[in-house]
PDB file of C-alpha atoms in Angstrom:
ATOM      1  CA  MET Z1095       0.040  -0.062   0.051  1.00 45.00           C
ATOM      2  CA  GLU Z1096       1.567   3.413  -0.895  1.00 49.00           C
ATOM      3  CA  PRO Z1097       1.725   5.826   1.642  1.00 59.00           C
ATOM      4  CA  PHE Z1098       0.728   8.765  -0.277  1.00 73.00           C
ATOM      5  CA  THR Z1099      -0.427   9.804  -3.648  1.00 86.00           C
ATOM      6  CA  LYS Z1100       0.288  12.684  -6.187  1.00 93.00           C
ATOM      7  CA  ASP Z1101      -3.219  13.468  -6.021  1.00 96.00           C
ATOM      8  CA  PHE Z1102      -3.438  14.671  -2.533  1.00 97.00           C
ATOM      9  CA  LYS Z1103      -1.299  16.877  -0.445  1.00 97.00           C
ATOM     10  CA  VAL Z1104      -0.547  15.273   3.287  1.00 96.00           C
ATOM     11  CA  GLY Z1105      -1.247  18.323   5.790  1.00 96.00           C
ATOM     12  CA  GLU Z1106      -1.866  19.024   9.437  1.00 96.00           C
ATOM     13  CA  CYS Z1107      -4.537  20.177  11.731  1.00 96.00           C
ATOM     14  CA  GLU Z1108      -4.944  21.270  15.124  1.00 94.00           C
ATOM     15  CA  GLY Z1109      -5.522  18.733  17.683  1.00 94.00           C
ATOM     16  CA  GLN Z1110      -3.941  15.894  15.463  1.00 97.00           C
ATOM     17  CA  LYS Z1111      -2.004  13.203  17.482  1.00 97.00           C
ATOM     18  CA  VAL Z1112      -0.008  10.093  16.456  1.00 97.00           C
ATOM     19  CA  VAL Z1113      -1.191   6.811  18.082  1.00 97.00           C
ATOM     20  CA  ASP Z1114       0.510   3.702  17.728  1.00 96.00           C
ATOM     21  CA  GLY Z1115       2.238   5.039  14.558  1.00 95.00           C
ATOM     22  CA  GLU Z1116      -0.842   6.054  12.973  1.00 95.00           C
ATOM     23  CA  THR Z1117      -1.613   9.805  12.364  1.00 96.00           C
ATOM     24  CA  MET Z1118      -5.409  10.711  13.435  1.00 98.00           C
ATOM     25  CA  PRO Z1119      -6.603  12.477  11.894  1.00 98.00           C
ATOM     26  CA  LEU Z1120      -4.632  11.924   8.340  1.00 97.00           C
ATOM     27  CA  VAL Z1121      -5.056  15.174   6.457  1.00 98.00           C
ATOM     28  CA  LEU Z1122      -5.481  15.254   2.398  1.00 98.00           C
ATOM     29  CA  GLN Z1123      -5.600  18.735   0.762  1.00 98.00           C
ATOM     30  CA  PRO Z1124      -5.418  19.780  -2.727  1.00 98.00           C
ATOM     31  CA  PRO Z1125      -1.952  19.050  -4.572  1.00 97.00           C
ATOM     32  CA  ALA Z1126      -1.847  22.406  -6.156  1.00 97.00           C
ATOM     33  CA  PRO Z1127      -4.298  25.775  -5.630  1.00 95.00           C
ATOM     34  CA  GLU Z1128      -6.048  24.966  -8.928  1.00 96.00           C
ATOM     35  CA  ASN Z1129      -7.031  21.572  -7.720  1.00 96.00           C
ATOM     36  CA  ASN Z1130      -9.098  23.296  -4.784  1.00 97.00           C
ATOM     37  CA  ASP Z1131     -12.711  22.471  -6.110  1.00 98.00           C
ATOM     38  CA  VAL Z1132     -15.006  19.404  -5.642  1.00 98.00           C
ATOM     39  CA  GLU Z1133     -14.499  18.472  -9.223  1.00 98.00           C
ATOM     40  CA  SER Z1134     -11.075  17.902  -9.011  1.00 98.00           C
ATOM     41  CA  LEU Z1135     -11.605  15.876  -5.443  1.00 98.00           C
ATOM     42  CA  ILE Z1136     -14.117  13.545  -6.809  1.00 98.00           C
ATOM     43  CA  LEU Z1137     -11.666  12.808  -9.652  1.00 98.00           C
ATOM     44  CA  ALA Z1138      -9.106  12.330  -6.996  1.00 98.00           C
ATOM     45  CA  LEU Z1139     -11.057   9.932  -4.910  1.00 98.00           C
ATOM     46  CA  GLN Z1140     -12.409   8.104  -8.189  1.00 97.00           C
ATOM     47  CA  LYS Z1141      -8.566   7.476  -9.343  1.00 97.00           C
ATOM     48  CA  ASN Z1142      -7.574   6.428  -5.516  1.00 97.00           C
ATOM     49  CA  LYS Z1143     -10.653   4.702  -4.148  1.00 97.00           C
ATOM     50  CA  ASP Z1144      -8.961   1.063  -2.940  1.00 96.00           C
ATOM     51  CA  TRP Z1145      -6.251   3.364  -1.724  1.00 97.00           C
ATOM     52  CA  PHE Z1146      -8.202   5.743   0.314  1.00 97.00           C
ATOM     53  CA  ASP Z1147     -10.393   2.801   1.844  1.00 97.00           C
ATOM     54  CA  GLN Z1148      -6.876   1.633   2.828  1.00 96.00           C
ATOM     55  CA  MET Z1149      -5.924   4.811   4.198  1.00 97.00           C
ATOM     56  CA  LEU Z1150      -9.019   4.888   6.048  1.00 98.00           C
ATOM     57  CA  VAL Z1151      -8.669   1.674   7.765  1.00 97.00           C
ATOM     58  CA  LYS Z1152      -4.894   2.369   8.492  1.00 97.00           C
ATOM     59  CA  ASN Z1153      -5.702   5.878  10.331  1.00 97.00           C
ATOM     60  CA  SER Z1154      -9.019   5.369  11.491  1.00 98.00           C
ATOM     61  CA  ALA Z1155      -9.832   9.246  10.525  1.00 98.00           C
ATOM     62  CA  ILE Z1156      -9.177  10.976   7.168  1.00 98.00           C
ATOM     63  CA  LEU Z1157     -10.064  14.739   6.926  1.00 98.00           C
ATOM     64  CA  LEU Z1158     -10.337  16.386   3.284  1.00 98.00           C
ATOM     65  CA  ARG Z1159      -9.575  20.182   3.617  1.00 98.00           C
ATOM     66  CA  GLY Z1160      -9.475  22.756   1.539  1.00 98.00           C
ATOM     67  CA  PHE Z1161     -11.557  21.473  -1.444  1.00 98.00           C
ATOM     68  CA  ASN Z1162     -14.263  24.359  -1.026  1.00 98.00           C
ATOM     69  CA  VAL Z1163     -16.972  21.914  -0.433  1.00 98.00           C
ATOM     70  CA  GLN Z1164     -20.382  24.142  -0.553  1.00 98.00           C
ATOM     71  CA  ASN Z1165     -23.196  22.368   0.326  1.00 98.00           C
ATOM     72  CA  ALA Z1166     -25.259  18.764   0.802  1.00 98.00           C
ATOM     73  CA  GLU Z1167     -25.378  18.400  -2.975  1.00 98.00           C
ATOM     74  CA  GLU Z1168     -21.773  18.545  -3.213  1.00 98.00           C
ATOM     75  CA  PHE Z1169     -21.117  16.517  -0.232  1.00 98.00           C
ATOM     76  CA  ASN Z1170     -23.722  13.492  -1.591  1.00 98.00           C
ATOM     77  CA  ASP Z1171     -21.697  13.689  -4.676  1.00 98.00           C
ATOM     78  CA  ILE Z1172     -18.387  12.934  -2.552  1.00 98.00           C
ATOM     79  CA  ILE Z1173     -20.210  10.072  -1.077  1.00 98.00           C
ATOM     80  CA  GLU Z1174     -21.516   8.400  -3.876  1.00 97.00           C
ATOM     81  CA  THR Z1175     -18.096   8.544  -5.648  1.00 98.00           C
ATOM     82  CA  PHE Z1176     -17.265   5.184  -3.540  1.00 97.00           C
ATOM     83  CA  GLY Z1177     -20.184   2.943  -4.204  1.00 96.00           C
ATOM     84  CA  TRP Z1178     -20.337   2.555  -0.585  1.00 97.00           C
ATOM     85  CA  ASP Z1179     -24.258   1.225   0.423  1.00 97.00           C
ATOM     86  CA  ASP Z1180     -26.236   3.611   2.503  1.00 96.00           C
ATOM     87  CA  ILE Z1181     -27.212   2.450   6.265  1.00 95.00           C
ATOM     88  CA  ARG Z1182     -30.426   4.226   7.827  1.00 87.00           C
ATOM     89  CA  TYR Z1183     -29.684   5.562  11.152  1.00 88.00           C
ATOM     90  CA  VAL Z1184     -31.540   3.903  14.093  1.00 82.00           C
ATOM     91  CA  GLY Z1185     -31.103   5.868  17.448  1.00 76.00           C
ATOM     92  CA  PRO Z1186     -32.201   8.644  19.453  1.00 75.00           C
ATOM     93  CA  ALA Z1187     -30.761  11.649  17.843  1.00 77.00           C
ATOM     94  CA  PRO Z1188     -33.411  13.548  16.135  1.00 80.00           C
ATOM     95  CA  ARG Z1189     -32.054  14.197  12.704  1.00 88.00           C
ATOM     96  CA  THR Z1190     -33.455  15.867   9.715  1.00 92.00           C
ATOM     97  CA  HIS Z1191     -33.014  14.507   5.883  1.00 93.00           C
ATOM     98  CA  VAL Z1192     -31.509  17.098   3.673  1.00 97.00           C
ATOM     99  CA  HIS Z1193     -30.648  15.551   0.098  1.00 97.00           C
ATOM    100  CA  LYS Z1194     -30.549  11.962  -0.950  1.00 96.00           C
ATOM    101  CA  ARG Z1195     -27.801  10.281   1.440  1.00 97.00           C
ATOM    102  CA  VAL Z1196     -27.374  13.140   3.708  1.00 98.00           C
ATOM    103  CA  TRP Z1197     -29.158  14.236   7.105  1.00 96.00           C
ATOM    104  CA  THR Z1198     -28.457  16.517   9.760  1.00 96.00           C
ATOM    105  CA  ALA Z1199     -25.887  15.302  12.526  1.00 95.00           C
ATOM    106  CA  ASN Z1200     -27.904  15.193  15.792  1.00 91.00           C
ATOM    107  CA  GLU Z1201     -30.057  18.549  16.330  1.00 89.00           C
ATOM    108  CA  GLY Z1202     -30.367  18.492  20.239  1.00 86.00           C
ATOM    109  CA  PRO Z1203     -29.264  21.630  21.805  1.00 92.00           C
ATOM    110  CA  LEU Z1204     -25.664  22.699  21.096  1.00 96.00           C
ATOM    111  CA  SER Z1205     -25.387  23.519  24.848  1.00 95.00           C
ATOM    112  CA  GLU Z1206     -25.230  19.784  25.322  1.00 94.00           C
ATOM    113  CA  PHE Z1207     -21.915  17.879  25.112  1.00 95.00           C
ATOM    114  CA  ILE Z1208     -22.767  14.549  23.064  1.00 94.00           C
ATOM    115  CA  TYR Z1209     -20.768  11.738  24.649  1.00 96.00           C
ATOM    116  CA  TYR Z1210     -18.431   9.510  22.757  1.00 97.00           C
ATOM    117  CA  HIS Z1211     -19.994   6.519  20.960  1.00 97.00           C
ATOM    118  CA  HIS Z1212     -19.489   4.132  18.203  1.00 98.00           C
ATOM    119  CA  GLU Z1213     -22.472   4.855  15.694  1.00 96.00           C
ATOM    120  CA  MET Z1214     -25.399   2.425  16.342  1.00 94.00           C
ATOM    121  CA  VAL Z1215     -23.424   0.133  18.502  1.00 95.00           C
ATOM    122  CA  LEU Z1216     -26.216  -1.628  20.251  1.00 91.00           C
ATOM    123  CA  ILE Z1217     -27.764  -2.412  17.138  1.00 90.00           C
ATOM    124  CA  LYS Z1218     -27.626  -5.759  15.145  1.00 87.00           C
ATOM    125  CA  GLU Z1219     -26.296  -3.742  11.856  1.00 91.00           C
ATOM    126  CA  TYR Z1220     -24.302  -0.843  12.056  1.00 95.00           C
ATOM    127  CA  PRO Z1221     -22.326   1.515   9.737  1.00 97.00           C
ATOM    128  CA  LYS Z1222     -18.409   0.981   8.934  1.00 98.00           C
ATOM    129  CA  LYS Z1223     -18.464   4.282   7.911  1.00 98.00           C
ATOM    130  CA  VAL Z1224     -19.464   7.712   9.111  1.00 98.00           C
ATOM    131  CA  ILE Z1225     -18.671  10.802   7.342  1.00 98.00           C
ATOM    132  CA  LEU Z1226     -19.157  14.252   8.278  1.00 98.00           C
ATOM    133  CA  PHE Z1227     -19.414  17.709   6.460  1.00 98.00           C
ATOM    134  CA  CYS Z1228     -19.135  20.824   7.702  1.00 98.00           C
ATOM    135  CA  GLU Z1229     -21.493  23.502   6.281  1.00 98.00           C
ATOM    136  CA  ILE Z1230     -21.305  26.218   8.908  1.00 98.00           C
ATOM    137  CA  PRO Z1231     -18.582  25.921  11.806  1.00 98.00           C
ATOM    138  CA  PRO Z1232     -19.182  27.276  14.785  1.00 97.00           C
ATOM    139  CA  PRO Z1233     -17.739  30.357  16.600  1.00 97.00           C
ATOM    140  CA  GLU Z1234     -16.780  28.529  19.372  1.00 97.00           C
ATOM    141  CA  GLY Z1235     -16.790  25.209  20.859  1.00 97.00           C
ATOM    142  CA  GLY Z1236     -18.608  22.437  18.490  1.00 97.00           C
ATOM    143  CA  GLN Z1237     -15.551  20.188  17.883  1.00 97.00           C
ATOM    144  CA  THR Z1238     -15.776  16.637  17.187  1.00 97.00           C
ATOM    145  CA  PRO Z1239     -13.669  14.902  18.877  1.00 98.00           C
ATOM    146  CA  PHE Z1240     -12.824  11.253  18.516  1.00 98.00           C
ATOM    147  CA  VAL Z1241     -11.022   8.379  20.536  1.00 98.00           C
ATOM    148  CA  PRO Z1242      -9.205   5.469  19.083  1.00 98.00           C
ATOM    149  CA  SER Z1243     -11.275   2.641  20.613  1.00 98.00           C
ATOM    150  CA  PHE Z1244      -8.554   0.020  21.234  1.00 98.00           C
ATOM    151  CA  ARG Z1245      -6.704   2.442  23.178  1.00 98.00           C
ATOM    152  CA  VAL Z1246      -9.439   2.373  25.836  1.00 98.00           C
ATOM    153  CA  THR Z1247      -9.749  -1.239  25.557  1.00 98.00           C
ATOM    154  CA  GLU Z1248      -5.972  -1.668  26.684  1.00 98.00           C
ATOM    155  CA  ARG Z1249      -5.994   1.051  29.270  1.00 98.00           C
ATOM    156  CA  MET Z1250      -9.088  -0.306  31.076  1.00 98.00           C
ATOM    157  CA  LEU Z1251      -7.436  -4.063  30.823  1.00 98.00           C
ATOM    158  CA  GLU Z1252      -4.487  -2.461  32.444  1.00 98.00           C
ATOM    159  CA  GLU Z1253      -6.168  -1.118  35.526  1.00 98.00           C
ATOM    160  CA  PHE Z1254      -9.427  -3.674  35.727  1.00 98.00           C
ATOM    161  CA  PRO Z1255      -8.253  -6.881  33.953  1.00 98.00           C
ATOM    162  CA  GLU Z1256     -10.482  -9.008  35.845  1.00 98.00           C
ATOM    163  CA  ALA Z1257     -13.477  -6.758  36.088  1.00 97.00           C
ATOM    164  CA  VAL Z1258     -13.037  -6.068  32.420  1.00 98.00           C
ATOM    165  CA  GLU Z1259     -12.762  -9.730  31.002  1.00 98.00           C
ATOM    166  CA  GLU Z1260     -15.644 -11.048  33.500  1.00 97.00           C
ATOM    167  CA  LEU Z1261     -17.698  -7.920  31.913  1.00 97.00           C
ATOM    168  CA  ASP Z1262     -16.922  -8.901  28.060  1.00 97.00           C
ATOM    169  CA  ALA Z1263     -17.945 -12.489  28.736  1.00 97.00           C
ATOM    170  CA  SER Z1264     -21.127 -11.926  30.820  1.00 97.00           C
ATOM    171  CA  GLY Z1265     -22.258  -8.707  29.030  1.00 97.00           C
ATOM    172  CA  LEU Z1266     -24.176  -5.560  29.622  1.00 97.00           C
ATOM    173  CA  LYS Z1267     -27.823  -4.780  29.328  1.00 96.00           C
ATOM    174  CA  TYR Z1268     -29.373  -1.705  28.033  1.00 96.00           C
ATOM    175  CA  THR Z1269     -32.582   0.260  28.497  1.00 93.00           C
ATOM    176  CA  PHE Z1270     -33.563   3.267  26.652  1.00 90.00           C
ATOM    177  CA  THR Z1271     -36.707   5.265  26.532  1.00 90.00           C
ATOM    178  CA  ALA Z1272     -38.279   7.491  23.636  1.00 88.00           C
ATOM    179  CA  PRO Z1273     -41.590   9.351  22.928  1.00 87.00           C
ATOM    180  CA  SER Z1274     -44.003   8.671  20.241  1.00 88.00           C
ATOM    181  CA  LYS Z1275     -42.681  12.041  18.527  1.00 88.00           C
ATOM    182  CA  ASN Z1276     -39.607  13.933  17.806  1.00 84.00           C
ATOM    183  CA  SER Z1277     -38.343  16.725  20.032  1.00 76.00           C
ATOM    184  CA  THR Z1278     -35.182  18.585  19.515  1.00 73.00           C
ATOM    185  CA  GLY Z1279     -35.038  19.714  22.995  1.00 71.00           C
ATOM    186  CA  SER Z1280     -33.075  16.960  24.024  1.00 71.00           C
ATOM    187  CA  MET Z1281     -30.045  15.686  22.172  1.00 67.00           C
ATOM    188  CA  ARG Z1282     -32.006  12.019  22.535  1.00 71.00           C
ATOM    189  CA  GLY Z1283     -35.357  13.140  21.575  1.00 72.00           C
ATOM    190  CA  ARG Z1284     -36.326  11.138  18.361  1.00 84.00           C
ATOM    191  CA  GLY Z1285     -39.476   9.859  18.618  1.00 87.00           C
ATOM    192  CA  TRP Z1286     -39.922   5.900  17.980  1.00 91.00           C
ATOM    193  CA  GLU Z1287     -42.554   6.629  15.038  1.00 91.00           C
ATOM    194  CA  ASP Z1288     -39.602   8.402  13.227  1.00 86.00           C
ATOM    195  CA  THR Z1289     -36.986   5.739  14.395  1.00 86.00           C
ATOM    196  CA  PHE Z1290     -39.078   2.939  12.996  1.00 90.00           C
ATOM    197  CA  ALA Z1291     -40.519   4.737  10.192  1.00 88.00           C
ATOM    198  CA  THR Z1292     -43.989   3.766  11.254  1.00 93.00           C
ATOM    199  CA  SER Z1293     -46.674   4.866  13.832  1.00 94.00           C
ATOM    200  CA  VAL Z1294     -48.045   1.341  14.031  1.00 96.00           C
ATOM    201  CA  ARG Z1295     -47.082  -0.016  17.432  1.00 96.00           C
ATOM    202  CA  ALA Z1296     -47.154  -3.820  15.819  1.00 96.00           C
ATOM    203  CA  GLU Z1297     -45.192  -2.854  12.966  1.00 96.00           C
ATOM    204  CA  ALA Z1298     -42.519  -0.837  15.089  1.00 94.00           C
ATOM    205  CA  GLU Z1299     -41.982  -3.802  17.450  1.00 95.00           C
ATOM    206  CA  LYS Z1300     -41.514  -5.993  14.801  1.00 95.00           C
ATOM    207  CA  LYS Z1301     -39.031  -3.554  13.218  1.00 93.00           C
ATOM    208  CA  ALA Z1302     -37.466  -3.436  16.729  1.00 92.00           C
ATOM    209  CA  ASN Z1303     -37.499  -7.231  17.146  1.00 93.00           C
ATOM    210  CA  ALA Z1304     -35.423  -7.547  14.037  1.00 91.00           C
ATOM    211  CA  LEU Z1305     -32.966  -5.018  15.374  1.00 87.00           C
ATOM    212  CA  GLY Z1306     -32.171  -7.157  18.316  1.00 88.00           C
ATOM    213  CA  MET Z1307     -34.377  -4.934  20.636  1.00 92.00           C
ATOM    214  CA  ASP Z1308     -37.059  -6.288  23.124  1.00 95.00           C
ATOM    215  CA  VAL Z1309     -39.795  -3.378  23.807  1.00 95.00           C
ATOM    216  CA  GLU Z1310     -42.254  -2.346  26.581  1.00 96.00           C
ATOM    217  CA  TRP Z1311     -44.813   0.081  25.704  1.00 96.00           C
ATOM    218  CA  LEU Z1312     -45.625   2.910  28.442  1.00 95.00           C
ATOM    219  CA  ALA Z1313     -48.798   4.882  29.538  1.00 94.00           C
ATOM    220  CA  ASP Z1314     -47.548   8.031  27.609  1.00 93.00           C
ATOM    221  CA  GLY Z1315     -47.265   6.579  24.265  1.00 93.00           C
ATOM    222  CA  GLY Z1316     -43.597   6.466  24.684  1.00 93.00           C
ATOM    223  CA  ILE Z1317     -41.493   2.999  24.220  1.00 94.00           C
ATOM    224  CA  LYS Z1318     -39.060   1.342  26.233  1.00 94.00           C
ATOM    225  CA  THR Z1319     -36.466  -0.500  24.527  1.00 94.00           C
ATOM    226  CA  ILE Z1320     -34.213  -3.451  26.125  1.00 94.00           C
ATOM    227  CA  LEU Z1321     -31.122  -4.783  24.615  1.00 94.00           C
ATOM    228  CA  GLY Z1322     -28.599  -7.150  25.227  1.00 92.00           C
ATOM    229  CA  PRO Z1323     -26.497  -8.625  27.021  1.00 95.00           C
ATOM    230  CA  ARG Z1324     -23.968  -7.140  24.612  1.00 95.00           C
ATOM    231  CA  SER Z1325     -20.182  -7.743  24.815  1.00 96.00           C
ATOM    232  CA  LEU Z1326     -17.855  -5.208  26.030  1.00 97.00           C
ATOM    233  CA  THR Z1327     -15.263  -5.563  23.179  1.00 98.00           C
ATOM    234  CA  LYS Z1328     -15.116  -6.563  19.350  1.00 98.00           C
ATOM    235  CA  VAL Z1329     -12.365  -7.319  16.968  1.00 98.00           C
ATOM    236  CA  PHE Z1330     -12.408  -6.461  13.491  1.00 98.00           C
ATOM    237  CA  GLU Z1331     -11.018  -8.122  10.331  1.00 96.00           C
ATOM    238  CA  GLY Z1332      -7.805  -5.963   9.193  1.00 95.00           C
ATOM    239  CA  ARG Z1333      -7.602  -3.612  12.330  1.00 96.00           C
ATOM    240  CA  LYS Z1334      -4.423  -5.584  13.903  1.00 96.00           C
ATOM    241  CA  GLY Z1335      -6.307  -7.659  16.374  1.00 97.00           C
ATOM    242  CA  ARG Z1336      -7.300  -4.897  18.294  1.00 98.00           C
ATOM    243  CA  ARG Z1337     -10.012  -5.149  20.864  1.00 98.00           C
ATOM    244  CA  MET Z1338     -12.339  -2.187  20.235  1.00 98.00           C
ATOM    245  CA  TRP Z1339     -14.256  -0.523  23.379  1.00 98.00           C
ATOM    246  CA  PHE Z1340     -17.439  -1.484  21.409  1.00 98.00           C
ATOM    247  CA  ASN Z1341     -20.041  -0.537  23.979  1.00 98.00           C
ATOM    248  CA  THR Z1342     -21.991   2.528  25.798  1.00 96.00           C
ATOM    249  CA  MET Z1343     -21.269   1.843  29.051  1.00 97.00           C
ATOM    250  CA  VAL Z1344     -20.488   5.322  30.031  1.00 97.00           C
ATOM    251  CA  GLY Z1345     -22.857   6.989  27.789  1.00 94.00           C
ATOM    252  CA  MET Z1346     -25.806   5.321  29.143  1.00 93.00           C
ATOM    253  CA  HIS Z1347     -24.836   4.573  32.601  1.00 92.00           C
ATOM    254  CA  GLY Z1348     -27.470   6.509  35.171  1.00 86.00           C
ATOM    255  CA  LYS Z1349     -28.870   8.525  32.620  1.00 84.00           C
ATOM    256  CA  GLU Z1350     -32.340   9.906  33.002  1.00 77.00           C
ATOM    257  CA  ILE Z1351     -33.845   7.857  30.115  1.00 84.00           C
ATOM    258  CA  SER Z1352     -31.540   5.271  29.795  1.00 88.00           C
ATOM    259  CA  SER Z1353     -29.699   2.791  31.520  1.00 93.00           C
ATOM    260  CA  ALA Z1354     -26.501   0.380  31.448  1.00 96.00           C
ATOM    261  CA  LEU Z1355     -26.596  -2.435  33.711  1.00 96.00           C
ATOM    262  CA  MET Z1356     -24.505  -5.706  34.298  1.00 96.00           C
ATOM    263  CA  ALA Z1357     -26.406  -8.728  32.887  1.00 96.00           C
ATOM    264  CA  ASP Z1358     -27.686  -9.912  35.659  1.00 95.00           C
ATOM    265  CA  GLY Z1359     -29.647  -6.091  36.156  1.00 93.00           C
ATOM    266  CA  THR Z1360     -27.377  -5.072  38.895  1.00 95.00           C
ATOM    267  CA  GLU Z1361     -25.403  -1.754  38.918  1.00 94.00           C
ATOM    268  CA  ILE Z1362     -22.082  -1.739  37.126  1.00 96.00           C
ATOM    269  CA  PRO Z1363     -19.188  -0.690  39.841  1.00 95.00           C
ATOM    270  CA  ALA Z1364     -19.160   3.364  39.851  1.00 95.00           C
ATOM    271  CA  GLU Z1365     -15.347   3.272  40.111  1.00 97.00           C
ATOM    272  CA  LEU Z1366     -15.191   1.129  36.992  1.00 97.00           C
ATOM    273  CA  VAL Z1367     -17.501   3.781  34.885  1.00 97.00           C
ATOM    274  CA  ASN Z1368     -16.000   6.891  36.308  1.00 97.00           C
ATOM    275  CA  ARG Z1369     -12.440   5.533  35.323  1.00 98.00           C
ATOM    276  CA  CYS Z1370     -13.257   4.787  31.866  1.00 98.00           C
ATOM    277  CA  GLU Z1371     -15.004   8.303  31.411  1.00 98.00           C
ATOM    278  CA  GLN Z1372     -11.470   9.593  32.524  1.00 98.00           C
ATOM    279  CA  ILE Z1373      -9.586   7.412  30.089  1.00 98.00           C
ATOM    280  CA  ILE Z1374     -11.837   8.006  27.288  1.00 98.00           C
ATOM    281  CA  GLU Z1375     -11.352  12.124  27.563  1.00 98.00           C
ATOM    282  CA  GLU Z1376      -7.551  11.322  28.042  1.00 98.00           C
ATOM    283  CA  GLU Z1377      -6.891   9.589  24.628  1.00 98.00           C
ATOM    284  CA  SER Z1378      -9.441  11.695  22.737  1.00 98.00           C
ATOM    285  CA  VAL Z1379      -8.507  14.007  19.731  1.00 97.00           C
ATOM    286  CA  GLN Z1380      -9.762  17.420  19.957  1.00 93.00           C
ATOM    287  CA  PHE Z1381     -10.738  17.957  16.252  1.00 85.00           C
ATOM    288  CA  LYS Z1382     -11.765  21.363  15.394  1.00 92.00           C
ATOM    289  CA  TRP Z1383     -13.934  22.439  12.312  1.00 97.00           C
ATOM    290  CA  GLU Z1384     -13.428  24.672   9.443  1.00 98.00           C
ATOM    291  CA  LYS Z1385     -16.129  25.390   6.514  1.00 98.00           C
ATOM    292  CA  GLY Z1386     -16.048  22.773   3.866  1.00 98.00           C
ATOM    293  CA  ASP Z1387     -14.130  19.929   6.031  1.00 98.00           C
ATOM    294  CA  VAL Z1388     -15.040  16.442   5.300  1.00 98.00           C
ATOM    295  CA  LEU Z1389     -14.312  14.092   7.700  1.00 98.00           C
ATOM    296  CA  PHE Z1390     -14.331  10.252   7.224  1.00 98.00           C
ATOM    297  CA  LEU Z1391     -14.362   8.145  10.572  1.00 98.00           C
ATOM    298  CA  ASP Z1392     -13.932   4.368  10.997  1.00 98.00           C
ATOM    299  CA  ASN Z1393     -16.956   3.822  12.933  1.00 98.00           C
ATOM    300  CA  LEU Z1394     -15.645   0.075  13.854  1.00 98.00           C
ATOM    301  CA  ALA Z1395     -12.592   1.889  15.251  1.00 98.00           C
ATOM    302  CA  LEU Z1396     -13.339   5.414  16.664  1.00 98.00           C
ATOM    303  CA  LEU Z1397     -15.749   6.687  19.194  1.00 98.00           C
ATOM    304  CA  HIS Z1398     -16.842   9.893  18.489  1.00 98.00           C
ATOM    305  CA  GLY Z1399     -18.935  13.079  20.189  1.00 97.00           C
ATOM    306  CA  ARG Z1400     -19.900  16.859  20.273  1.00 97.00           C
ATOM    307  CA  ARG Z1401     -18.707  19.382  22.305  1.00 97.00           C
ATOM    308  CA  PRO Z1402     -20.835  22.194  23.275  1.00 97.00           C
ATOM    309  CA  SER Z1403     -20.903  25.224  21.326  1.00 97.00           C
ATOM    310  CA  LEU Z1404     -22.345  28.661  20.254  1.00 98.00           C
ATOM    311  CA  ALA Z1405     -24.433  28.964  17.533  1.00 97.00           C
ATOM    312  CA  PRO Z1406     -24.644  28.619  14.520  1.00 97.00           C
ATOM    313  CA  ARG Z1407     -23.360  25.266  13.973  1.00 98.00           C
ATOM    314  CA  ARG Z1408     -24.302  22.752  11.053  1.00 98.00           C
ATOM    315  CA  VAL Z1409     -22.728  19.409  10.470  1.00 98.00           C
ATOM    316  CA  LEU Z1410     -24.553  16.980   8.256  1.00 98.00           C
ATOM    317  CA  VAL Z1411     -23.664  13.113   8.027  1.00 98.00           C
ATOM    318  CA  ALA Z1412     -24.135  10.201   5.884  1.00 98.00           C
ATOM    319  CA  THR Z1413     -23.623   6.606   7.336  1.00 97.00           C
ATOM    320  CA  CYS Z1414     -22.366   3.748   4.812  1.00 98.00           C
ATOM    321  CA  LYS Z1415     -22.182  -0.027   5.473  1.00 92.00           C
TER     322      LYS Z1415
END
């Protein structure tokens, strides 16, 4: 595999880190000033699709910067260059369809921190790639930080070897409640009707079961989903045998509308959860947006989140198999 191609210039960005010899994110820029447009970018990607895919697995994150990407239509053209299959988002985040494969990212209040997660981590079929486009960068805050998942597993095993192996073997159970209708007043305000694309309870329950969820209907018309047990870690092909911290223990533990519990329904030791939260933050890459940026994330290798920000901020997203 070639470490570079003449169709891109390798650059740098604020917050970039080298993790186990890999640069995160790998920054690719126009090779010359006259190539700083979307048409040139698409031609370069068409010529280097296999190389790009290999570099994404190697580096876990690739940032395309300086190509003057303007809108959802151009972002969609970039995504479709690769021929990757689309995957419909299933989860609690309120989102709006924008254009073809493009949606808004979480529309919950910008004042809230969206905790680090692998996209759709608890669903049977999750995306391999999450691609984000910055249409309007925030004036302050609003970074999309990400975390090399294997580093969390390594450090948790160093500090809690027996507990981690036991939890990995037995798994965790998760619950989540959702209203019937969408609400942008919460970062987890997506209603079950939108999530399952139906207002019929029996149809929603059928779709939930197919995704590996059990459900309970609530008196207020909402739904409670139960998932698990799910293991703490996963190993994916082509990623050096690394054990990814493929769970949402910290993000769902002890929250108002969600829970993460041990397989027998008892509480996860607080010391374990709190230390894991610290490790995740310590290992994070604090990526800062610029207008027109397109960021590719290997969802099998990275957790990602969203820092609180001032308005306006508009980031669009596509998820691919």
